[in-house]
Coordinates of N, CA and C in Angstrom, one line a residue:
M1 N 30.1 -7.1 -24.6 CA 29.0 -7.4 -24.7 C 28.5 -7.9 -26.1
T2 N 27.6 -8.8 -26.5 CA 27.2 -8.8 -27.9 C 25.5 -8.5 -27.7
T3 N 25.4 -8.3 -29.1 CA 23.9 -7.7 -29.0 C 23.1 -9.1 -28.7
T4 N 23.1 -10.0 -29.0 CA 22.7 -11.5 -28.8 C 22.6 -11.0 -26.2
M5 N 23.7 -11.2 -25.9 CA 23.6 -11.2 -25.3 C 22.8 -9.6 -23.8
M6 N 22.9 -8.9 -24.7 CA 22.0 -7.8 -24.1 C 20.8 -7.2 -24.2
T7 N 20.0 -8.7 -25.8 CA 18.8 -8.7 -25.7 C 17.9 -9.3 -24.9
T8 N 18.7 -10.4 -24.5 CA 18.4 -11.7 -23.4 C 18.1 -10.9 -22.2
R9 N 19.5 -10.0 -21.8 CA 19.1 -9.0 -20.3 C 18.0 -8.2 -20.9
R10 N 17.8 -7.9 -21.9 CA 16.9 -6.7 -21.8 C 15.4 -7.7 -21.7
A11 N 15.1 -8.8 -22.4 CA 14.0 -10.1 -22.3 C 14.0 -10.3 -21.3
Y12 N 15.0 -10.5 -20.4 CA 14.5 -10.7 -18.6 C 14.0 -10.1 -18.3
A13 N 14.8 -8.5 -17.9 CA 14.1 -7.4 -17.2 C 12.9 -7.8 -17.4
A14 N 12.4 -6.8 -18.6 CA 11.1 -7.3 -19.4 C 9.8 -7.9 -18.4
V15 N 10.9 -9.0 -18.8 CA 9.1 -10.3 -17.8 C 9.5 -10.2 -16.2
A16 N 10.7 -9.3 -15.1 CA 10.7 -9.5 -14.2 C 10.2 -8.4 -14.1
A17 N 10.1 -7.0 -14.7 CA 8.8 -6.0 -14.2 C 7.9 -6.0 -14.6
A18 N 7.0 -7.0 -15.7 CA 6.3 -7.5 -16.2 C 5.3 -8.1 -14.7
C19 N 6.0 -9.5 -13.7 CA 6.1 -10.1 -13.0 C 5.8 -9.4 -11.8
V20 N 6.4 -8.4 -11.7 CA 6.6 -7.4 -10.4 C 4.7 -6.4 -10.0
I21 N 4.9 -6.2 -11.7 CA 4.0 -4.6 -11.9 C 2.5 -5.9 -11.5
L22 N 2.9 -7.1 -12.3 CA 0.9 -8.1 -12.4 C 1.0 -8.8 -11.0
A23 N 2.2 -8.6 -9.1 CA 2.0 -9.5 -7.9 C 1.5 -8.2 -7.6
G24 N 1.2 -7.3 -7.6 CA 1.0 -6.1 -7.4 C -1.2 -6.0 -7.3
C25 N -1.3 -6.9 -8.5 CA -2.5 -6.5 -8.7 C -3.1 -8.4 -8.4
S26 N -3.1 -8.8 -7.1 CA -2.7 -9.9 -6.5 C -3.1 -10.7 -5.7
S27 N -4.2 -11.5 -5.4 CA -3.8 -12.5 -4.0 C -4.2 -13.4 -4.0
P28 N -3.5 -13.8 -2.8 CA -4.5 -15.2 -2.0 C -5.8 -15.7 -3.0
A29 N -5.9 -17.2 -3.3 CA -6.9 -17.8 -3.0 C -7.8 -17.4 -1.8
P30 N -9.2 -16.3 -2.4 CA -10.0 -15.8 -0.7 C -10.3 -16.8 -0.1
S31 N -10.1 -17.0 1.6 CA -10.9 -17.9 2.3 C -12.4 -17.2 2.3
S32 N -13.3 -17.9 2.4 CA -15.1 -18.2 2.7 C -14.9 -17.2 3.7
E33 N -15.5 -16.5 5.0 CA -14.8 -15.7 5.9 C -13.7 -15.3 6.6
A34 N -14.2 -14.3 7.2 CA -12.8 -13.7 7.6 C -12.4 -13.6 8.8
G35 N -11.8 -14.2 9.4 CA -11.8 -13.9 11.0 C -10.1 -14.1 11.5
P36 N -10.0 -14.6 13.3 CA -8.7 -14.5 13.4 C -8.2 -15.4 12.7
G37 N -8.4 -16.8 11.7 CA -7.1 -17.1 10.7 C -6.8 -16.2 9.5
D38 N -7.5 -15.5 9.5 CA -8.1 -14.5 7.8 C -6.6 -13.2 8.0
P39 N -4.7 -13.6 7.7 CA -4.1 -12.5 7.3 C -4.2 -11.3 6.3
L40 N -5.5 -11.6 5.9 CA -5.7 -10.3 4.6 C -6.9 -9.2 5.3
T41 N -7.2 -9.7 6.9 CA -8.5 -8.8 6.6 C -8.1 -8.3 8.7
R42 N -7.9 -7.3 7.9 CA -7.8 -6.5 10.0 C -9.5 -5.9 10.8
T43 N -9.6 -5.8 11.3 CA -10.3 -5.3 12.0 C -9.8 -4.5 13.6
F44 N -10.6 -3.3 13.9 CA -10.5 -2.4 15.5 C -11.1 -2.6 16.1
E45 N -11.0 -2.3 16.9 CA -11.5 -2.6 18.2 C -12.7 -0.6 18.5
D46 N -13.8 -1.1 18.5 CA -14.4 0.6 18.7 C -13.9 1.4 20.1
G47 N -13.3 2.5 20.2 CA -12.8 3.7 20.5 C -10.9 3.0 20.4
R48 N -11.0 2.1 19.2 CA -9.3 2.6 18.8 C -9.0 2.2 16.7
R49 N -10.6 3.2 16.7 CA -10.6 2.8 15.2 C -9.9 4.4 14.4
P50 N -9.4 4.2 14.1 CA -8.5 5.6 13.1 C -10.3 6.0 12.3
A51 N -9.7 7.3 12.5 CA -10.9 8.8 11.7 C -10.2 8.3 10.5
V52 N -10.5 8.2 9.0 CA -10.5 8.5 7.7 C -10.5 10.3 7.2
A53 N -9.7 10.6 6.8 CA -10.4 11.6 5.7 C -11.2 12.0 4.9
D54 N -12.3 12.7 4.6 CA -13.4 13.7 3.6 C -13.0 12.9 2.3
L55 N -12.5 11.7 2.0 CA -12.0 11.3 0.0 C -13.6 12.6 0.0
A56 N -12.7 12.8 -1.2 CA -13.5 13.6 -1.9 C -13.4 14.4 -3.8
G57 N -14.5 14.1 -4.6 CA -13.6 14.1 -6.0 C -14.6 13.9 -7.2
T58 N -15.1 13.5 -8.0 CA -16.2 13.0 -9.3 C -16.5 12.0 -9.0
S59 N -17.2 11.4 -9.4 CA -17.4 10.0 -9.4 C -17.2 10.1 -11.5
L60 N -17.2 8.8 -11.4 CA -16.4 8.0 -12.6 C -18.2 8.7 -13.8
D61 N -19.6 8.9 -13.6 CA -20.0 10.1 -14.2 C -20.2 11.2 -13.7
G62 N -19.5 11.8 -13.2 CA -19.4 13.1 -13.1 C -19.5 13.7 -11.9
D63 N -20.5 13.3 -11.2 CA -20.9 13.9 -10.4 C -20.1 14.3 -9.2
A64 N -20.4 14.9 -7.6 CA -19.4 15.4 -6.6 C -20.0 14.5 -6.2
I65 N -19.0 13.6 -5.0 CA -19.1 12.5 -4.4 C -17.9 13.0 -3.4
R66 N -19.1 12.9 -1.9 CA -17.6 12.8 -0.9 C -17.8 12.3 0.1
L67 N -17.2 11.4 1.0 CA -17.5 10.4 1.7 C -17.9 10.4 3.2
S68 N -18.1 12.2 3.5 CA -19.3 12.9 4.8 C -20.7 12.2 4.0
D69 N -20.6 12.7 2.5 CA -22.0 12.7 2.4 C -23.0 11.3 2.6
Y70 N -22.2 10.1 3.7 CA -22.6 9.0 3.9 C -22.5 9.0 5.3
R71 N -22.4 10.0 5.9 CA -22.0 10.2 7.4 C -23.4 10.1 8.1
G72 N -23.6 8.4 9.3 CA -24.2 8.2 9.8 C -24.5 6.9 9.4
K73 N -23.7 6.5 7.9 CA -24.2 5.1 7.2 C -22.7 3.9 7.0
V74 N -22.6 2.8 6.8 CA -21.8 2.2 7.1 C -21.8 2.0 6.0
V75 N -20.2 2.2 5.5 CA -20.0 2.2 4.3 C -18.6 1.5 3.6
L76 N -18.3 0.8 3.0 CA -17.3 0.1 2.4 C -16.7 0.6 1.1
I77 N -15.8 1.1 1.4 CA -14.6 1.8 -0.1 C -13.9 0.6 -0.8
N78 N -14.1 0.2 -1.5 CA -14.0 -0.2 -2.0 C -12.1 -0.1 -4.0
A79 N -11.1 -0.5 -3.3 CA -10.3 0.6 -4.4 C -10.1 -0.9 -5.4
W80 N -10.2 -0.1 -6.6 CA -10.7 -1.5 -8.1 C -9.9 -0.5 -9.4
A81 N -9.7 -1.5 -10.4 CA -9.4 -0.9 -11.5 C -9.6 -1.8 -12.4
S82 N -10.0 -1.4 -13.3 CA -10.5 -2.4 -15.0 C -9.6 -3.2 -15.1
W83 N -8.2 -3.7 -15.1 CA -7.6 -3.8 -15.8 C -6.8 -5.4 -14.8
C84 N -7.5 -4.8 -13.6 CA -6.8 -5.6 -12.2 C -8.1 -7.7 -12.2
G85 N -7.3 -7.9 -13.0 CA -8.2 -9.3 -12.4 C -9.2 -10.1 -11.0
P86 N -8.8 -9.1 -10.1 CA -9.6 -9.8 -8.9 C -10.4 -8.3 -8.4
C87 N -10.2 -8.2 -9.4 CA -11.6 -6.3 -9.1 C -12.2 -6.6 -9.9
R88 N -12.2 -7.3 -11.2 CA -13.3 -7.7 -11.6 C -14.1 -9.4 -11.1
A89 N -13.5 -10.0 -10.5 CA -14.1 -11.1 -9.9 C -14.5 -11.2 -8.6
E90 N -14.1 -10.0 -8.2 CA -15.3 -9.1 -7.0 C -15.8 -8.5 -6.8
A91 N -16.7 -8.1 -8.3 CA -17.7 -6.7 -8.3 C -18.7 -7.6 -8.4
P92 N -18.6 -8.8 -8.3 CA -20.2 -8.8 -8.2 C -20.6 -9.8 -7.3
E93 N -19.5 -9.8 -6.3 CA -19.9 -9.7 -4.3 C -20.2 -8.3 -4.2
L94 N -19.3 -7.2 -4.5 CA -19.4 -5.8 -4.1 C -21.3 -5.8 -4.1
K95 N -21.6 -5.2 -5.7 CA -22.9 -5.6 -6.4 C -24.0 -6.4 -5.0
L96 N -23.6 -7.5 -4.4 CA -24.3 -8.4 -4.3 C -24.5 -7.7 -2.5
I97 N -22.9 -7.3 -2.0 CA -23.1 -6.5 -0.4 C -24.3 -5.1 0.0
Q98 N -23.8 -5.3 -1.6 CA -25.3 -4.1 -1.5 C -26.5 -3.5 -1.6
E99 N -26.6 -4.9 -2.1 CA -27.7 -5.6 -2.6 C -28.5 -5.5 -1.0
T100 N -27.7 -6.4 -0.6 CA -28.0 -7.1 1.1 C -27.9 -6.3 1.9
W101 N -27.3 -5.3 2.1 CA -27.7 -4.8 3.4 C -27.5 -3.3 3.0
G102 N -28.3 -2.5 1.8 CA -28.0 -1.3 1.7 C -29.4 -0.7 2.0
D103 N -30.3 -1.5 2.3 CA -31.7 -1.2 3.1 C -32.0 -1.4 4.4
R104 N -30.8 -1.2 5.6 CA -29.8 -1.3 6.1 C -29.0 -0.1 6.4
G105 N -28.8 0.4 5.6 CA -28.0 2.0 5.7 C -26.1 1.2 5.5
L106 N -26.2 0.0 4.7 CA -25.2 -0.3 4.7 C -24.5 1.2 3.1
R107 N -23.9 1.1 2.9 CA -23.2 2.0 1.0 C -22.0 1.3 0.6
V108 N -21.6 0.9 -0.2 CA -20.7 1.1 -1.3 C -20.3 1.9 -2.2
M109 N -19.3 2.6 -1.7 CA -18.6 4.0 -2.9 C -17.0 2.8 -3.0
G110 N -16.9 2.8 -4.8 CA -15.9 2.2 -5.5 C -14.4 3.8 -5.3
L111 N -13.6 3.8 -5.5 CA -12.2 3.8 -5.6 C -11.6 4.0 -6.9
D112 N -11.6 4.4 -8.3 CA -11.5 3.7 -9.5 C -10.2 4.0 -9.6
N113 N -9.0 3.9 -10.0 CA -8.2 3.7 -10.3 C -7.7 3.9 -11.8
D114 N -8.6 3.8 -12.5 CA -7.9 4.1 -14.2 C -7.7 5.1 -14.5
S115 N -6.8 5.9 -15.6 CA -6.2 6.3 -16.0 C -7.5 7.1 -16.5
S116 N -8.0 5.6 -17.6 CA -9.3 6.6 -18.0 C -11.1 6.4 -17.6
R117 N -11.1 7.8 -17.5 CA -12.1 7.4 -17.1 C -13.6 7.0 -17.8
S118 N -13.7 6.3 -19.3 CA -13.8 6.1 -20.4 C -14.2 3.7 -19.6
A119 N -12.7 3.9 -19.2 CA -11.7 2.5 -18.6 C -12.9 2.4 -17.4
G120 N -13.5 2.7 -16.5 CA -14.0 2.6 -15.6 C -15.7 2.7 -15.2
L121 N -16.1 4.2 -16.3 CA -17.5 3.6 -16.6 C -18.0 2.0 -17.6
A122 N -17.1 2.0 -18.5 CA -17.1 0.3 -19.4 C -17.2 -0.7 -18.1
F123 N -16.6 -0.3 -16.9 CA -16.3 -1.6 -16.2 C -17.7 -1.5 -14.8
Q124 N -18.0 -0.2 -14.8 CA -19.0 0.1 -14.2 C -20.2 -0.5 -14.5
K125 N -20.5 -0.8 -16.1 CA -21.8 -0.7 -16.7 C -21.6 -2.2 -17.2
D126 N -20.7 -2.6 -17.8 CA -20.3 -4.3 -17.8 C -20.6 -5.5 -16.3
H127 N -20.2 -4.5 -15.2 CA -20.5 -5.5 -13.9 C -22.3 -4.7 -13.5
H128 N -22.5 -3.9 -14.1 CA -24.2 -3.6 -13.2 C -23.7 -2.9 -12.0
L129 N -22.7 -2.4 -11.7 CA -22.7 -1.9 -10.2 C -23.6 -0.5 -9.9
G130 N -24.1 -0.5 -9.1 CA -25.2 0.4 -8.6 C -25.0 1.4 -7.6
Y131 N -23.6 1.5 -7.2 CA -23.0 2.1 -6.1 C -21.7 3.3 -7.0
P132 N -21.9 5.1 -6.7 CA -20.8 5.3 -7.2 C -19.4 4.7 -7.3
S133 N -18.4 5.1 -7.7 CA -17.0 5.6 -7.6 C -16.0 6.5 -7.8
L134 N -15.7 6.9 -6.9 CA -14.5 7.8 -7.2 C -13.4 7.7 -8.2
H135 N -13.5 9.0 -8.9 CA -12.3 8.7 -10.0 C -10.9 9.2 -9.4
D136 N -10.2 8.2 -9.7 CA -9.0 9.0 -8.3 C -7.7 8.2 -9.3
P137 N -7.5 8.8 -10.6 CA -6.6 8.3 -11.7 C -4.8 7.8 -11.0
S138 N -4.8 9.6 -10.6 CA -3.6 9.7 -9.7 C -3.3 9.5 -8.3
G139 N -4.5 8.7 -8.0 CA -4.1 8.2 -5.5 C -4.1 9.4 -5.2
K140 N -4.4 10.3 -4.9 CA -4.6 11.2 -4.0 C -5.1 10.7 -3.5
Q141 N -6.5 10.1 -3.5 CA -7.3 9.9 -2.3 C -7.2 8.6 -1.8
A142 N -6.0 7.8 -1.9 CA -5.3 6.7 -1.7 C -4.9 6.9 -1.0
L143 N -4.5 8.5 -0.8 CA -3.2 9.0 -0.2 C -3.7 9.6 1.1
R144 N -4.7 10.1 1.1 CA -5.5 10.6 2.4 C -5.4 10.0 3.3
L145 N -5.7 8.6 2.8 CA -6.5 7.4 3.7 C -5.1 6.9 5.0
P146 N -5.2 7.2 6.0 CA -4.0 6.5 7.7 C -3.2 6.0 6.8
R147 N -2.1 6.5 7.2 CA -0.7 6.2 6.5 C -0.9 4.5 7.7
G148 N -0.6 3.0 6.7 CA -0.2 2.4 7.2 C -1.9 1.1 7.1
L149 N -2.4 1.8 6.7 CA -3.6 1.5 7.0 C -3.5 0.2 6.3
V150 N -3.7 0.7 4.7 CA -4.3 -0.6 3.5 C -2.5 -0.5 2.4
N151 N -1.7 -1.7 2.1 CA -1.0 -0.7 0.5 C -1.4 -0.5 -0.5
T152 N -1.3 0.5 -1.2 CA -2.3 1.1 -1.7 C -1.9 1.3 -3.0
Q153 N -0.9 0.2 -2.7 CA 0.2 -0.4 -4.2 C -0.6 -1.2 -4.2
V154 N -1.6 -2.2 -3.7 CA -2.0 -3.6 -4.3 C -3.8 -3.5 -4.2
M155 N -4.0 -3.5 -5.3 CA -5.5 -3.7 -5.7 C -5.8 -5.1 -5.8
P156 N -7.1 -5.4 -5.3 CA -8.1 -4.6 -5.1 C -8.0 -4.4 -3.7
Y157 N -8.5 -3.3 -2.3 CA -8.4 -4.0 -1.0 C -10.0 -3.0 -0.5
T158 N -10.8 -3.4 0.2 CA -11.7 -2.8 1.3 C -11.2 -2.3 2.5
I159 N -12.2 -1.5 2.6 CA -12.1 -0.4 4.0 C -13.6 -0.3 4.4
V160 N -13.6 -0.6 5.7 CA -15.0 -0.8 6.2 C -15.0 0.4 6.8
I161 N -15.8 1.2 6.8 CA -16.3 2.3 8.0 C -17.2 2.1 8.6
D162 N -17.4 2.6 10.2 CA -18.8 2.8 10.7 C -19.5 4.5 11.3
Q163 N -20.4 4.1 11.0 CA -21.6 4.9 11.5 C -20.7 6.3 12.1
E164 N -19.8 6.3 12.3 CA -19.0 7.6 12.4 C -18.0 8.3 12.1
G165 N -18.0 7.5 10.9 CA -17.0 7.3 10.5 C -15.4 7.9 10.5
K166 N -15.3 6.3 11.3 CA -14.2 5.7 11.7 C -14.2 4.4 10.6
V167 N -12.4 4.0 10.8 CA -12.1 2.5 10.0 C -12.4 1.8 11.1
A168 N -13.9 0.4 10.9 CA -14.1 -0.8 11.8 C -13.2 -1.9 11.9
A169 N -12.6 -2.1 9.8 CA -12.0 -3.1 9.3 C -11.7 -2.6 8.0
T170 N -10.2 -3.4 7.4 CA -9.5 -3.4 6.6 C -9.9 -4.8 5.6
R171 N -9.2 -4.9 4.4 CA -9.6 -6.6 3.9 C -8.5 -6.0 2.6
M172 N -7.1 -6.6 2.0 CA -6.6 -6.3 1.3 C -6.8 -7.9 0.7
G173 N -7.0 -7.4 -0.9 CA -7.4 -8.4 -2.1 C -8.4 -8.7 -2.4
A174 N -9.5 -9.4 -3.3 CA -10.7 -9.7 -3.1 C -11.5 -9.5 -2.0
V175 N -12.6 -9.0 -1.7 CA -13.6 -9.4 -0.6 C -15.3 -10.3 -1.1
T176 N -15.7 -10.9 -0.3 CA -16.8 -11.7 -0.6 C -18.0 -10.9 0.0
R177 N -19.1 -11.4 -0.3 CA -20.5 -11.1 1.2 C -19.6 -12.1 2.3
N178 N -19.6 -13.6 1.6 CA -19.7 -14.5 3.4 C -18.0 -13.1 4.3
Q179 N -17.3 -12.7 3.5 CA -16.2 -12.2 4.9 C -16.4 -11.6 4.9
L180 N -17.1 -11.0 4.8 CA -17.7 -9.8 6.0 C -18.9 -9.6 7.0
A181 N -19.7 -10.5 6.6 CA -21.2 -10.8 7.1 C -20.9 -10.4 8.3
K182 N -20.0 -10.6 9.4 CA -19.7 -11.3 10.4 C -19.4 -9.0 11.0
I183 N -18.9 -8.5 10.0 CA -17.7 -7.2 10.8 C -19.3 -6.3 10.4
V184 N -19.8 -6.4 8.4 CA -20.9 -5.3 8.7 C -22.7 -5.5 9.5
E185 N -22.2 -7.1 9.7 CA -24.1 -7.4 10.7 C -24.0 -6.2 12.4
A186 N -22.8 -6.5 12.6 CA -21.8 -6.0 13.7 C -22.1 -4.5 13.8
L187 N -21.8 -3.8 13.2 CA -22.5 -2.1 12.5 C -23.3 -1.3 12.2
L188 N -24.2 -2.6 11.5 CA -25.6 -2.4 11.4 C -26.6 -1.8 12.0
P189 N -27.7 -1.2 12.9 CA -28.6 -1.0 13.0 C -29.2 -2.4 13.1
E190 N -30.1 -3.5 13.5 CA -31.0 -4.3 14.0 C -32.6 -3.9 12.9

């Protein structure tokens, strides 16, 4: 085999590997509303909702953070990374979700997958996020989620937790306020 053929094969392998990596941080064009025709959103009926482990660790700001601190609230756990394009696109929507329903008891909790805390902090600052993000560079917290709930290898993903700490819905890919409106409104007190 010639050096040129080996170089060409390596180049093809590198392009293929890059495509696989980039596909993990992508999502189809989001629909405007979650519903029966939305294959990226899954809802769970009351009484059939899986419980979530008490995710805990340190926030990007260095503060202790635990999911159980939000018991009695509706919580959106959103997994993201600063290098993920769809994560960047959905950040303003998550800020809007917190602002829209925060006074009714909804809390957003990020799950940052950046290996560098400074990259996560820069993302948080650039997007003016008003909610904490648990720094999870090794993915240990994500692995504590119920098996099969979401694909933790693909970002972003969002998990809606009801007031009892159980999963009411999941969303793979970028999320919008409109997609979650019906789900969240049904969980929040009037």
